[in-house]
Amino acid sequence: MVEKKTGTGRERIYLSSPHMSEEGYEKQYIKEAFDTNWIAPVGENVDGFEKELAAMVGSKAAAALSTGTAAIHLALKAAGVGSGDIVFCPTLTFSATANPIIYQNATPVFIDSDYETWNMCPQALEAAFLKYPDVKAVIVVHLYGLSADMDPILEICQKHGVPVIEDAAESLGTYYKGKHTGTFGDYGVFSFNGNKIITTSGGGMLVSDHEEKIEKVRFWATQSRDKARHYQHSELGFNYRMSNVLAGIGRGQLKVLDQRVAKKKAIFEFYQRELCGLEGVQFMPVNDWNEPNYWLSCMTVNGRIRPVELLEALEKENIESRPLWKPMHLQPFFEAYDYVGTDVTERLFENGVCLPSDTKMKEEDLIRVVETIKKLW
Ligand SMILES: *Cc1c(COP(=O)(O)O)cnc(C)c1O
C-alpha cells in the first residue's frame, strides 16, 4: 500500500487506510484460527466478534457478515421489505446504502439532508410520509461519523409504525445523546471495509435487539440450510457469513477502537484550529448531543477558492482527498426514483471536501496538509 516518491516528505497521505494495532492483537486471533484449523465462515472468532461488538455498542444480538452491504440487504429482508415496497433512504450517502433496496426489488425514495446535521432532514422525512404513507422501511445514515438527529426521526417513524434501519457503516464509536449509533433503530449496520475506522479488510455486522431476527439472518446468510442431514432448503439463501480468519482481525481491531477515535478527533481539531480562519471555510457540524467518531474530517468551501482547486493542489503533493458523497438522486442509475427535499445535498456536494483523516498520520503529515491548503488563500 505504501507508495513512495523520490525525495523526502512526499510519501502518500491517505484519506483513511487500514491501521492494525501496534500490539499485534489481530495476528494473535488469526494465529488461533490457523492453529485450530477454523479457516471457515464459522468458528470462535466469528462468535467472539459478534458477542464483543454487541456488548460494546449495547445491542442484544449481532450477526457477522461478509460486508456492510450484505448487512443492509438482510436488514431490509428482516424488516419485511420485498418486491414493490417503498423504502426511504438518505440521498447523501454511499451507493451501498441504496443498492440493497434494488436487490430486494423494492423502490427507493430519496430524502434530503439538513445543514444542521448533514444527515436525514426530519421535515423532509415528514413530507415523504405524507406522499408515501405505505412506506415499508426507513434507512437512516450517520455520515462521516456524525450522527443523525435520531429523536425527531424516530418519533416520525414510530408514529407511522415503520421500522428503522440505521446504516452506521461510518459511525462505529459514535454516540448520540450518550447511546451508540446503530442501536436506536430496529436494525443497525456496521462495516469493516478497508477504509473504515476499524477494518477486517472486508466485513460487516448487523445488530438488533430482536434476537430471533438475528438468528434468522444467520440462517439466510448460510444458504438457508434447513435442519436436516441432507441439503434441504425451504427459503432463498445467501452466502454472506464472515470468515473466521477475518473475524479475528475484527476482534483485535475492536481493542483499539477508542484509540482510533481519539486520534481521528485530534486530526479534526487540528484542521479546525489551523483552517477555520480561512475565508469561506466551514467545518462539518458537530452538535452538542453528538459525540462523533470523526471518521473523516470534512468541510465546505464557499467563495473564491473552489473545492476542485483544493483537491488538485493536495493531489499534486501526493495527498489524497475527496468531494463529499454525490447525492443518489443525481446518480445516473438512481435518477428515475423520486426525491423529497430541496437543494441542501446538492450544495454540500458542490462545496464539500473530505480531508485526509488517516490515523497513521504524524504531526508533520498534518502540517503538510494544512500548509498546502493555506497556500491557496
Ligand atoms: C462503507 C459503507 C457501506 C458499505 O459497507 P461495505 O462493508 O463496504 O459493504 C454502506 N454504507 C455506507 C454509508 C458506507 O460508508
Coordinates of C-alpha atoms and ligand atoms in Angstrom, one line a residue, residues 67-69 72 93-94 96-97 141 143 167 169-170 191-193 196 203 325, ligand 1:
T67 CA -19.8 -6.9 4.1
G68 CA -21.8 -4.0 5.4
T69 CA -23.8 -4.1 2.1
I72 CA -28.1 -3.8 4.8
T93 CA -24.7 8.7 1.2
F94 CA -22.6 6.0 -0.5
A96 CA -24.1 0.8 -0.8
T97 CA -27.0 2.2 1.3
V141 CA -27.3 7.0 7.7
L143 CA -22.3 10.1 7.6
D167 CA -26.6 2.5 8.3
A169 CA -21.2 1.8 8.5
E170 CA -19.2 5.0 9.0
S191 CA -18.9 -2.0 8.0
F192 CA -15.3 -3.2 8.4
N193 CA -14.2 -2.3 4.8
K196 CA -13.5 2.4 7.8
G203 CA -16.8 -7.3 6.6
W325 CA -20.7 11.8 -1.5
Ligands
LIG1 C1 -18.8 1.6 3.5 C2 -20.3 1.9 3.5 C3 -21.2 0.9 3.3 C4 -20.9 -0.4 2.8 O1 -20.1 -1.2 3.6 P1 -19.2 -2.4 2.9 O2 -18.7 -3.1 4.0 O3 -18.2 -1.8 2.1 O4 -20.2 -3.2 2.0 C5 -22.6 1.3 3.4 N1 -23.0 2.5 3.7 C6 -22.1 3.5 4.0 C7 -22.6 4.8 4.3 C8 -20.7 3.2 3.8 O5 -19.8 4.2 4.0

